[in-house]
Amino acid sequence: MTSRTITLANRGGATYSVDARRPLLDTLREQGVDLPYGCKYGGCITCAARLTDGQIDQRRQVALNNRQIANGYIILCVARPLTDCTLEIGVDSHGKLYRNPFADPLEPHELKADIATPKEA
Ligand code: FES
């Protein structure tokens, strides 16, 4: 098993050793971290957290748009750690991450990854 160390910056810097092949939601919850979730397939945004250091693989997520990804948001139910990581959990709720498309339209390159068009140089 490849292990990664996950630090929760806004939980007193608590650290957890997790299996790199499994989603962070599962490996952290199994160690007693209280994390909400809904769909567990990367579609509902309930389990969003913010990555402040390290790299993760979240290719299976479909909830986040490219602006949110650029701002460091990750989807814990599908995210697997590629390196040791530092996270902030529980900082933004579903209510804040939901975006009113009329009030705050996205640029074409900020849309969800499967429909976004590259930013013009
Ligand atoms: S639980 Fe729905 S996106 Fe993670």
mmCIF file of C-alpha atoms and ligand atoms in Angstrom:
data_model
loop_
_atom_site.group_PDB
_atom_site.id
_atom_site.type_symbol
_atom_site.label_atom_id
_atom_site.label_comp_id
_atom_site.label_asym_id
_atom_site.label_seq_id
_atom_site.Cartn_x
_atom_site.Cartn_y
_atom_site.Cartn_z
ATOM 1 C CA MET A 1 0.000 0.000 0.000
ATOM 2 C CA THR A 2 1.235 3.471 -0.857
ATOM 3 C CA SER A 3 0.547 5.795 2.049
ATOM 4 C CA ARG A 4 0.182 9.547 2.007
ATOM 5 C CA THR A 5 0.055 11.929 4.939
ATOM 6 C CA ILE A 6 -2.951 14.232 4.983
ATOM 7 C CA THR A 7 -2.826 17.319 7.180
ATOM 8 C CA LEU A 8 -6.050 19.125 8.110
ATOM 9 C CA ALA A 9 -4.887 22.718 8.462
ATOM 10 C CA ASN A 10 -8.066 23.958 10.089
ATOM 11 C CA ARG A 11 -8.355 21.043 12.513
ATOM 12 C CA GLY A 12 -5.281 21.947 14.525
ATOM 13 C CA GLY A 13 -2.941 20.505 11.906
ATOM 14 C CA ALA A 14 -4.060 16.956 12.656
ATOM 15 C CA THR A 15 -2.394 14.386 10.393
ATOM 16 C CA TYR A 16 -3.680 11.115 8.990
ATOM 17 C CA SER A 17 -1.941 8.350 7.066
ATOM 18 C CA VAL A 18 -4.140 7.186 4.183
ATOM 19 C CA ASP A 19 -4.077 4.644 1.344
ATOM 20 C CA ALA A 20 -3.261 6.625 -1.820
ATOM 21 C CA ARG A 21 -5.450 4.351 -3.973
ATOM 22 C CA ARG A 22 -8.678 5.115 -2.100
ATOM 23 C CA PRO A 23 -10.856 8.246 -1.973
ATOM 24 C CA LEU A 24 -9.990 10.708 0.783
ATOM 25 C CA LEU A 25 -13.589 10.808 1.985
ATOM 26 C CA ASP A 26 -13.456 7.120 2.881
ATOM 27 C CA THR A 27 -9.964 6.978 4.359
ATOM 28 C CA LEU A 28 -10.465 10.086 6.517
ATOM 29 C CA ARG A 29 -13.947 9.113 7.716
ATOM 30 C CA GLU A 30 -12.636 5.679 8.718
ATOM 31 C CA GLN A 31 -10.186 7.480 11.005
ATOM 32 C CA GLY A 32 -12.903 9.500 12.694
ATOM 33 C CA VAL A 33 -12.926 12.725 10.677
ATOM 34 C CA ASP A 34 -16.481 14.033 10.515
ATOM 35 C CA LEU A 35 -17.062 14.743 6.820
ATOM 36 C CA PRO A 36 -20.456 15.187 5.168
ATOM 37 C CA TYR A 37 -21.265 13.548 1.868
ATOM 38 C CA GLY A 38 -24.168 12.975 -0.452
ATOM 39 C CA CYS A 39 -23.771 11.119 -3.713
ATOM 40 C CA LYS A 40 -20.253 9.649 -3.294
ATOM 41 C CA TYR A 41 -19.684 9.744 -7.051
ATOM 42 C CA GLY A 42 -18.399 13.287 -7.476
ATOM 43 C CA GLY A 43 -21.632 14.892 -8.602
ATOM 44 C CA CYS A 44 -23.253 16.834 -5.746
ATOM 45 C CA ILE A 45 -20.453 19.024 -4.262
ATOM 46 C CA THR A 46 -21.463 18.175 -0.660
ATOM 47 C CA CYS A 47 -18.006 16.807 0.177
ATOM 48 C CA ALA A 48 -15.983 19.719 -1.220
ATOM 49 C CA ALA A 49 -12.796 20.766 0.576
ATOM 50 C CA ARG A 50 -9.928 23.063 -0.290
ATOM 51 C CA LEU A 51 -6.460 21.786 -1.160
ATOM 52 C CA THR A 52 -3.803 24.187 0.099
ATOM 53 C CA ASP A 53 -0.740 22.026 -0.570
ATOM 54 C CA GLY A 54 -0.029 18.859 -2.535
ATOM 55 C CA GLN A 55 -1.592 17.177 -5.556
ATOM 56 C CA ILE A 56 -4.634 14.976 -5.949
ATOM 57 C CA ASP A 57 -6.267 12.999 -8.761
ATOM 58 C CA GLN A 58 -9.962 13.902 -9.018
ATOM 59 C CA ARG A 59 -10.562 13.100 -12.672
ATOM 60 C CA ARG A 60 -13.839 11.383 -11.860
ATOM 61 C CA GLN A 61 -15.492 14.458 -10.326
ATOM 62 C CA VAL A 62 -18.157 16.295 -12.301
ATOM 63 C CA ALA A 63 -19.416 18.752 -9.638
ATOM 64 C CA LEU A 64 -16.748 21.443 -9.846
ATOM 65 C CA ASN A 65 -16.248 23.930 -12.642
ATOM 66 C CA ASN A 66 -12.794 25.039 -13.718
ATOM 67 C CA ARG A 67 -12.983 28.269 -11.711
ATOM 68 C CA GLN A 68 -13.585 26.296 -8.518
ATOM 69 C CA ILE A 69 -10.761 23.900 -9.387
ATOM 70 C CA ALA A 70 -8.454 26.858 -10.027
ATOM 71 C CA ASN A 71 -9.418 28.155 -6.585
ATOM 72 C CA GLY A 72 -8.247 24.903 -5.003
ATOM 73 C CA TYR A 73 -11.502 23.073 -4.406
ATOM 74 C CA ILE A 74 -11.484 19.312 -4.452
ATOM 75 C CA ILE A 75 -14.151 16.636 -4.219
ATOM 76 C CA LEU A 76 -13.171 14.275 -1.429
ATOM 77 C CA CYS A 77 -15.368 11.340 -2.469
ATOM 78 C CA VAL A 78 -13.347 10.800 -5.648
ATOM 79 C CA ALA A 79 -10.027 12.545 -4.818
ATOM 80 C CA ARG A 80 -6.999 10.341 -4.349
ATOM 81 C CA PRO A 81 -3.778 11.851 -3.028
ATOM 82 C CA LEU A 82 -0.824 11.818 -5.431
ATOM 83 C CA THR A 83 1.444 13.413 -2.810
ATOM 84 C CA ASP A 84 1.210 14.314 0.852
ATOM 85 C CA CYS A 85 -1.515 16.956 1.058
ATOM 86 C CA THR A 86 -2.786 19.736 3.277
ATOM 87 C CA LEU A 87 -6.525 20.375 3.258
ATOM 88 C CA GLU A 88 -9.029 22.741 4.760
ATOM 89 C CA ILE A 89 -12.331 21.034 5.418
ATOM 90 C CA GLY A 90 -15.737 22.516 6.068
ATOM 91 C CA VAL A 91 -14.786 26.017 4.944
ATOM 92 C CA ASP A 92 -17.349 26.396 2.187
ATOM 93 C CA SER A 93 -20.710 24.767 2.157
ATOM 94 C CA HIS A 94 -22.715 23.581 -0.797
ATOM 95 C CA GLY A 95 -24.725 26.774 -0.439
ATOM 96 C CA LYS A 96 -21.700 28.972 -1.036
ATOM 97 C CA LEU A 97 -20.223 26.881 -3.841
ATOM 98 C CA TYR A 98 -23.486 26.808 -5.746
ATOM 99 C CA ARG A 99 -23.298 29.580 -8.296
ATOM 100 C CA ASN A 100 -26.167 31.650 -9.604
ATOM 101 C CA PRO A 101 -25.426 31.549 -13.339
ATOM 102 C CA PHE A 102 -27.326 34.774 -13.949
ATOM 103 C CA ALA A 103 -25.534 36.788 -11.270
ATOM 104 C CA ASP A 104 -22.037 35.432 -11.860
ATOM 105 C CA PRO A 105 -21.600 34.025 -15.362
ATOM 106 C CA LEU A 106 -18.548 31.911 -16.097
ATOM 107 C CA GLU A 107 -16.136 32.538 -18.924
ATOM 108 C CA PRO A 108 -15.923 29.694 -21.472
ATOM 109 C CA HIS A 109 -12.653 28.421 -19.975
ATOM 110 C CA GLU A 110 -14.165 28.339 -16.463
ATOM 111 C CA LEU A 111 -16.964 25.922 -17.277
ATOM 112 C CA LYS A 112 -16.873 22.308 -16.216
ATOM 113 C CA ALA A 113 -13.899 20.571 -17.706
ATOM 114 C CA ASP A 114 -15.844 18.465 -20.213
ATOM 115 C CA ILE A 115 -17.488 21.488 -21.837
ATOM 116 C CA ALA A 116 -14.936 24.265 -21.228
ATOM 117 C CA THR A 117 -13.075 25.837 -24.107
ATOM 118 C CA PRO A 118 -9.402 26.757 -23.655
ATOM 119 C CA LYS A 119 -8.623 30.290 -22.546
ATOM 120 C CA GLU A 120 -7.496 32.428 -25.456
ATOM 121 C CA ALA A 121 -3.870 33.455 -25.256
HETATM 122 S S1 FES B 1 -20.538 13.231 -2.004
HETATM 123 FE FE1 FES B 1 -21.385 14.124 -3.799
HETATM 124 S S2 FES B 1 -19.695 15.068 -4.754
HETATM 125 FE FE2 FES B 1 -18.816 13.974 -3.082
#
